[in-house]
Coordinates of C-alpha atoms and ligand atoms in Angstrom, one line a residue:
M1 CA 91.6 25.4 13.9
P2 CA 90.1 23.7 10.9
A3 CA 87.7 20.9 10.2
T4 CA 89.0 18.2 7.8
I5 CA 86.6 15.9 6.0
V6 CA 87.7 12.5 4.6
V7 CA 85.6 10.9 1.9
G8 CA 85.8 7.9 -0.6
G9 CA 86.4 8.7 -4.3
F10 CA 85.3 5.4 -5.9
W11 CA 82.7 2.8 -4.8
G12 CA 83.8 2.8 -1.0
D13 CA 86.3 0.5 0.6
E14 CA 89.0 2.7 -0.6
G15 CA 90.8 2.5 2.8
K16 CA 89.2 5.5 4.5
G17 CA 89.3 3.6 7.8
K18 CA 93.1 3.3 7.7
I19 CA 93.5 7.0 6.4
I20 CA 91.4 8.4 9.2
A21 CA 93.1 6.3 11.9
Y22 CA 96.4 7.5 10.7
I23 CA 95.4 11.2 10.6
A24 CA 93.8 10.8 14.0
N25 CA 97.0 9.4 15.6
S26 CA 99.3 12.0 13.9
D27 CA 97.2 15.2 14.2
K28 CA 95.4 14.5 17.6
P29 CA 91.8 15.8 16.8
V30 CA 89.6 16.5 20.0
I31 CA 86.6 15.1 18.1
I32 CA 86.3 12.5 15.4
A33 CA 82.8 12.6 14.0
R34 CA 81.1 10.1 11.6
G35 CA 78.9 11.1 8.8
G36 CA 77.6 8.9 6.0
V37 CA 74.8 6.4 5.6
G38 CA 75.2 4.0 8.5
P39 CA 76.2 0.4 9.5
N40 CA 76.4 -0.6 5.8
A41 CA 80.0 0.6 5.9
G42 CA 82.9 -1.3 7.2
H43 CA 86.0 0.5 7.9
T44 CA 89.0 -1.5 8.4
V45 CA 91.8 -0.5 10.9
E46 CA 95.0 -2.6 11.4
I47 CA 97.4 -1.7 14.1
E48 CA 100.1 -3.6 15.7
G49 CA 99.0 -6.8 14.1
K50 CA 95.3 -6.4 15.4
K51 CA 92.5 -5.9 12.8
Y52 CA 89.3 -4.0 13.6
G53 CA 86.2 -3.8 11.3
V54 CA 84.1 -0.8 12.6
R55 CA 80.5 0.0 11.2
M56 CA 79.4 2.6 13.5
I57 CA 82.1 3.9 15.8
P58 CA 84.4 6.4 13.9
S59 CA 87.6 4.7 12.7
G60 CA 89.7 7.1 14.5
F61 CA 89.0 5.4 17.8
V62 CA 92.7 4.3 18.0
Y63 CA 93.6 7.8 19.0
K64 CA 92.4 7.6 22.6
D65 CA 92.0 11.3 23.6
A66 CA 89.3 12.1 20.9
K67 CA 85.6 12.1 21.5
L68 CA 83.8 9.7 19.0
L69 CA 80.7 11.3 17.8
I70 CA 77.9 10.0 15.3
G71 CA 76.2 12.7 13.4
A72 CA 72.5 13.3 13.2
G73 CA 72.4 12.3 9.5
V74 CA 73.8 8.8 10.2
L75 CA 71.4 5.9 10.7
V76 CA 72.1 4.0 14.0
D77 CA 71.6 0.4 14.5
P78 CA 71.6 0.3 18.4
R79 CA 72.7 -3.3 18.6
V80 CA 75.7 -2.7 16.3
F81 CA 76.5 0.5 18.1
L82 CA 76.3 -0.9 21.6
K83 CA 78.3 -4.1 20.7
E84 CA 81.2 -1.9 19.1
V85 CA 81.2 0.4 22.2
E86 CA 81.7 -2.7 24.4
L87 CA 84.3 -4.4 22.1
L88 CA 86.4 -1.3 21.8
G89 CA 85.9 -0.1 25.3
V90 CA 84.9 3.4 24.3
A91 CA 81.8 4.0 26.5
D92 CA 83.3 7.1 28.0
R93 CA 83.7 8.9 24.8
A94 CA 81.4 7.6 22.2
R95 CA 78.2 9.6 21.7
V96 CA 75.3 9.7 19.2
D97 CA 73.3 12.7 18.1
Y98 CA 69.9 12.4 19.6
R99 CA 68.3 13.0 16.2
C100 CA 69.9 10.0 14.5
A101 CA 67.2 7.7 12.9
I102 CA 67.2 4.2 14.2
I103 CA 67.5 0.9 12.1
E104 CA 65.2 -1.7 13.5
E105 CA 64.9 -5.4 12.7
K106 CA 62.0 -4.7 10.3
H107 CA 64.3 -2.5 8.3
I108 CA 66.7 -5.4 8.0
Q109 CA 64.2 -7.8 7.0
A110 CA 62.7 -5.5 4.5
D111 CA 66.1 -4.9 3.0
R112 CA 66.8 -8.6 2.7
G113 CA 63.4 -9.7 1.7
D114 CA 63.0 -6.9 -1.1
E115 CA 63.9 -8.7 -4.5
H116 CA 64.8 -5.2 -5.8
L117 CA 67.0 -4.2 -3.0
S118 CA 68.8 -7.5 -2.2
K119 CA 68.9 -9.1 -5.8
K120 CA 69.1 -6.2 -8.3
I121 CA 71.0 -3.7 -6.4
G122 CA 72.8 -6.1 -4.2
T123 CA 72.4 -4.0 -0.9
T124 CA 74.5 -4.9 2.2
G125 CA 71.3 -6.1 3.9
T126 CA 71.8 -3.8 6.9
G127 CA 68.6 -2.1 6.7
C128 CA 69.9 1.3 5.7
G129 CA 67.6 1.8 2.7
P130 CA 64.2 0.9 4.4
A131 CA 65.3 2.9 7.4
N132 CA 65.9 6.0 5.3
V133 CA 62.4 5.4 3.6
D134 CA 61.0 5.6 7.0
R135 CA 63.0 8.6 7.9
V136 CA 61.8 10.4 4.7
K137 CA 58.3 9.4 5.5
R138 CA 58.8 10.9 8.9
V139 CA 57.9 7.8 10.9
A140 CA 61.3 6.5 11.9
R141 CA 62.2 6.5 15.6
Q142 CA 65.1 8.6 16.7
A143 CA 68.1 7.9 19.1
K144 CA 66.3 9.8 21.7
D145 CA 63.5 7.3 21.6
V146 CA 65.8 4.3 22.5
P147 CA 66.4 3.9 26.3
E148 CA 69.6 1.9 25.8
L149 CA 71.1 4.9 24.0
E150 CA 70.2 7.3 26.7
P151 CA 73.7 7.5 28.2
F152 CA 75.3 8.1 24.9
L153 CA 73.0 11.1 23.6
T154 CA 74.4 14.4 22.7
D155 CA 74.2 17.4 20.3
V156 CA 76.8 16.7 17.9
P157 CA 76.7 20.0 16.0
L158 CA 77.0 22.0 19.1
E159 CA 80.1 19.9 20.4
I160 CA 81.8 20.1 17.0
N161 CA 81.0 24.0 16.4
T162 CA 82.1 24.7 19.9
A163 CA 85.5 22.9 19.4
L164 CA 86.1 24.7 16.2
D165 CA 85.2 28.2 17.9
N166 CA 87.9 27.1 20.5
D167 CA 90.5 26.6 17.7
Q168 CA 90.5 22.9 18.1
F169 CA 91.0 20.3 15.3
V170 CA 88.0 18.2 14.2
L171 CA 88.2 15.3 11.9
V172 CA 85.1 14.1 10.1
E173 CA 84.9 10.7 8.4
G174 CA 82.6 9.9 5.5
S175 CA 81.6 6.4 4.5
Q176 CA 81.0 4.7 1.3
G177 CA 82.3 6.4 -1.9
F178 CA 81.4 8.8 -4.7
G179 CA 80.1 6.1 -7.1
L180 CA 77.5 5.0 -4.5
S181 CA 76.1 8.6 -4.1
L182 CA 72.3 8.7 -4.5
Y183 CA 72.8 11.8 -6.5
Y184 CA 76.0 11.5 -8.4
G185 CA 76.7 7.8 -8.4
T186 CA 75.7 5.1 -10.9
Y187 CA 72.0 5.3 -10.1
P188 CA 70.1 3.1 -9.3
Y189 CA 73.1 1.0 -8.3
V190 CA 73.9 3.3 -5.3
T191 CA 73.2 3.7 -1.6
S192 CA 70.3 5.5 0.0
K193 CA 71.9 8.9 0.3
D194 CA 74.4 11.3 -1.2
T195 CA 77.9 10.5 0.0
T196 CA 80.0 13.6 -1.0
A197 CA 81.6 16.0 1.4
S198 CA 78.8 18.4 1.5
S199 CA 76.4 15.8 2.7
I200 CA 78.9 14.5 5.1
A201 CA 79.2 18.1 6.6
A202 CA 75.5 18.3 6.9
D203 CA 75.4 14.9 8.5
V204 CA 77.4 16.1 11.4
G205 CA 76.1 19.7 11.5
I206 CA 78.9 21.9 10.1
G207 CA 78.4 24.6 7.6
P208 CA 80.4 24.8 4.3
T209 CA 82.3 27.8 5.6
K210 CA 83.9 25.7 8.5
V211 CA 85.4 23.1 6.4
D212 CA 89.1 23.7 5.5
E213 CA 90.3 20.4 4.0
V214 CA 88.7 17.8 2.0
I215 CA 90.6 14.6 1.6
V216 CA 89.4 12.2 -1.0
V217 CA 90.6 8.7 -0.6
F218 CA 91.2 6.7 -3.8
K219 CA 92.7 3.3 -4.3
C220 CA 95.1 2.4 -7.1
F221 CA 92.8 -0.4 -8.1
P222 CA 89.2 0.6 -7.5
T223 CA 86.8 -2.0 -6.2
R224 CA 83.1 -2.3 -6.1
V225 CA 80.8 -4.8 -4.2
G226 CA 77.3 -5.4 -5.4
S227 CA 75.8 -4.8 -8.8
G228 CA 76.1 -1.8 -11.1
P229 CA 78.5 -0.3 -13.8
F230 CA 82.1 -0.4 -13.3
P231 CA 83.8 1.0 -16.6
T232 CA 87.4 -0.2 -15.8
E233 CA 86.5 -3.6 -14.2
M234 CA 88.9 -6.4 -15.1
P235 CA 88.1 -10.1 -15.3
Q236 CA 88.5 -11.9 -12.0
E237 CA 91.4 -14.2 -13.4
E238 CA 93.3 -10.9 -14.3
A239 CA 92.8 -9.6 -10.8
E240 CA 94.1 -13.0 -9.3
K241 CA 97.1 -12.9 -11.6
L242 CA 97.9 -9.4 -10.1
G243 CA 97.5 -10.8 -6.7
I244 CA 94.5 -8.6 -5.9
V245 CA 91.6 -10.3 -4.1
E246 CA 89.5 -8.5 -1.5
Y247 CA 86.4 -9.3 0.6
G248 CA 83.8 -7.1 1.9
T249 CA 84.1 -6.1 5.6
V250 CA 80.4 -6.2 6.4
T251 CA 79.1 -8.8 3.9
G252 CA 82.2 -11.0 3.1
R253 CA 81.2 -10.6 -0.5
R254 CA 84.1 -10.8 -3.0
R255 CA 84.9 -7.4 -4.4
R256 CA 85.0 -6.6 -8.1
I257 CA 88.3 -5.1 -9.0
G258 CA 89.2 -2.7 -11.8
Y259 CA 92.0 -0.4 -13.2
W260 CA 92.5 3.2 -12.2
D261 CA 89.7 5.4 -13.6
G262 CA 91.1 8.9 -14.1
K263 CA 87.9 10.3 -15.5
M264 CA 85.8 9.2 -12.5
A265 CA 88.6 10.2 -10.1
R266 CA 88.6 13.8 -11.5
Y267 CA 84.8 14.1 -11.3
A268 CA 84.7 12.8 -7.8
A269 CA 87.4 15.4 -6.8
M270 CA 85.4 18.1 -8.5
I271 CA 82.1 17.5 -6.7
N272 CA 83.7 16.7 -3.4
G273 CA 85.8 20.0 -3.7
A274 CA 89.0 18.1 -2.9
T275 CA 91.9 20.0 -1.6
Q276 CA 94.1 17.0 -1.5
A277 CA 94.0 13.2 -2.0
A278 CA 95.1 10.0 -0.3
L279 CA 96.0 7.1 -2.4
T280 CA 95.9 3.5 -1.0
G281 CA 97.2 0.1 -2.2
I282 CA 100.3 1.5 -4.0
D283 CA 101.8 -2.0 -2.9
K284 CA 99.3 -3.7 -5.1
L285 CA 100.6 -1.6 -8.1
D286 CA 104.2 -2.6 -7.3
K287 CA 105.1 -5.1 -4.6
E288 CA 108.4 -3.6 -3.9
C289 CA 106.6 -0.5 -2.5
Y290 CA 105.1 -2.5 0.4
G291 CA 105.6 -0.8 3.8
V292 CA 107.8 2.0 2.3
T293 CA 107.5 5.2 4.4
E294 CA 109.5 7.7 2.3
W295 CA 108.8 9.0 -1.2
E296 CA 112.4 8.5 -2.3
K297 CA 112.1 4.8 -1.7
L298 CA 109.1 4.3 -4.1
T299 CA 109.8 2.6 -7.3
P300 CA 110.0 4.6 -10.6
K301 CA 106.7 2.8 -11.6
A302 CA 104.9 3.9 -8.5
K303 CA 106.0 7.6 -8.7
E304 CA 104.9 7.8 -12.4
F305 CA 101.6 6.4 -11.4
I306 CA 101.1 9.0 -8.6
E307 CA 102.2 11.9 -10.9
K308 CA 99.5 10.6 -13.3
V309 CA 96.9 10.6 -10.6
E310 CA 97.7 14.0 -9.7
D311 CA 97.4 15.1 -13.3
D312 CA 93.9 13.5 -13.3
I313 CA 92.5 14.8 -10.2
K314 CA 94.3 18.3 -10.2
V315 CA 95.0 18.3 -6.4
P316 CA 98.1 16.9 -4.6
V317 CA 98.3 13.4 -3.3
T318 CA 99.4 14.0 0.2
L319 CA 99.0 10.6 1.8
I320 CA 100.3 7.4 0.2
S321 CA 99.4 4.1 1.8
T322 CA 101.8 1.3 1.3
G323 CA 100.1 -1.4 3.2
P324 CA 97.2 -2.1 5.5
E325 CA 99.0 -1.3 8.8
L326 CA 98.7 2.2 10.2
H327 CA 102.5 3.0 9.9
Q328 CA 102.8 1.9 6.3
I329 CA 102.2 5.3 4.9
I330 CA 104.2 8.2 3.3
D331 CA 102.9 11.5 4.6
L332 CA 103.8 14.3 2.2
R333 CA 101.4 16.9 3.8
K334 CA 104.2 19.2 5.2
E335 CA 106.0 19.2 1.7
K336 CA 103.0 19.7 -0.5
L337 CA 100.5 22.0 1.3
Ligands
GTP1 P1 83.8 1.7 3.6 O1 83.6 2.8 4.8 O2 83.1 0.6 3.8 O3 83.7 2.3 2.3 O4 85.4 1.2 3.8 P2 86.9 1.8 4.0 O5 87.1 2.9 2.8 O6 87.3 2.0 5.2 O7 87.7 0.5 3.5 P3 87.8 -1.0 3.9 O8 88.5 -1.0 5.3 O9 86.4 -1.6 3.7 O10 88.6 -1.7 2.8 C1 89.9 -1.3 2.6 C2 90.9 -2.6 2.6 O11 92.2 -2.3 2.2 C3 91.0 -3.0 4.2 O12 91.3 -4.5 4.2 C4 92.3 -2.4 4.5 O13 93.1 -3.1 5.6 C5 93.1 -2.4 3.2 N1 94.1 -1.4 3.1 C6 94.0 0.0 3.3 N2 95.1 0.6 2.8 C7 95.8 -0.4 2.2 C8 97.2 -0.4 1.5 O14 97.7 0.7 1.3 N3 97.6 -1.4 1.0 C9 97.0 -2.8 1.1 N4 97.6 -3.8 0.7 N5 95.8 -2.7 1.8 C10 95.3 -1.7 2.2
IMP2 P1 73.0 -0.3 0.9 O1 73.8 0.8 1.2 O2 73.2 -1.4 1.8 O3 71.7 0.0 0.5 O4 73.7 -0.8 -0.6 C1 73.6 -0.2 -1.8 C2 74.9 -0.5 -2.6 O5 76.0 0.2 -2.0 C3 75.3 -1.9 -2.8 O6 76.0 -1.9 -4.0 C4 76.3 -2.0 -1.6 O7 77.2 -3.0 -1.9 C5 77.0 -0.6 -1.6 N1 77.6 -0.3 -0.2 C6 77.0 0.3 0.8 N2 77.8 0.6 1.7 C7 79.0 0.3 1.2 C8 80.3 0.3 1.8 O8 80.6 0.7 2.9 N3 81.5 -0.2 0.9 C9 81.2 -0.6 -0.2 N4 79.9 -0.8 -0.8 C10 78.9 -0.3 -0.1
MG3 MG1 84.4 -0.9 3.7

């Protein structure tokens, strides 16, 4: 059985949390593994009227039979991790690779106190950049050095590759998005690491030959928090007129909003090696699409837009999200793949 990687195609907050939770519930992976930078991410999962914002635990936690693993490439803030473990009641199945680098209070202070990071770049203030600096300097502590994490330590690549060898399905989730990649994003207005599928695979310790599907998540109206170029950004008043106002999950900052960017989407699909795409927020394009679960019930405006997206990115849009709740989705994977 294959591994599937889910990544973001714009500047993060594309709705990866919802897409991953949906796939987890419908495809029942044995393992859901998190790659990406660290607790700068905030994935939102809404199920049965309850809303969760997770920063460390994989958003697929809603599927109760999966192990929830955090790959060695990810930075772990033990306080955030332990709090989420308790809140979600996942102590029996949440595990951390023993090599994860640790975010300490000094990293958070350095992130928030540094003019360049906090003011110019507009970081999330979660200590990720300074912790990655220490990791590169090879002075960062690792998960195995933290007694509170002892019960949760594991060898993530070994667990994942064993599952794959046994023909079991593994779901790997990225965080942030293409435009925030340290290599390919809008440098210097980026995060402290590459965010594309290849790096996410390396974060959790699977080789490129083991990855079968890469799903890039796009939102109909891209958003960005923090500073940096945003070619298709619209004025705030226009976004308000369209009824699109969003706030960050981690920082509570208002998200900047823009129009669909086909050029960026195509480039993101290319570098990620997308095999399919998920599109969220179609209900923001046309309110009549809210909650729809069948392609036939989408409006002509929505269908035309999705066809244009496919033309831009050159891979099929297989998942169309029509609202924040898990069940508000059109799943075309059987028809299109
Ligand atoms: P990062 O890992 O931080 O990049 O976040 P993310 O990609 O998981 O996205 P995040 O949860 O931060 O933001 C997406 C927001 O859109 C959340 O509030 C979701 O509940 C919401 N959302 C997801 N899909 C849809 C959709 O189809 N329609 C609407 N209206 N909202 C959606
Ligand atoms: P850092 O990752 O906290 O260093 O922040 C660097 C840039 O990435 C800032 O513009 C942040 O707003 C942005 N960023 C980091 N993580 C996320 C995320 O999960 N969603 C959206 N933006 C993010
Ligand atoms: Mg987010």
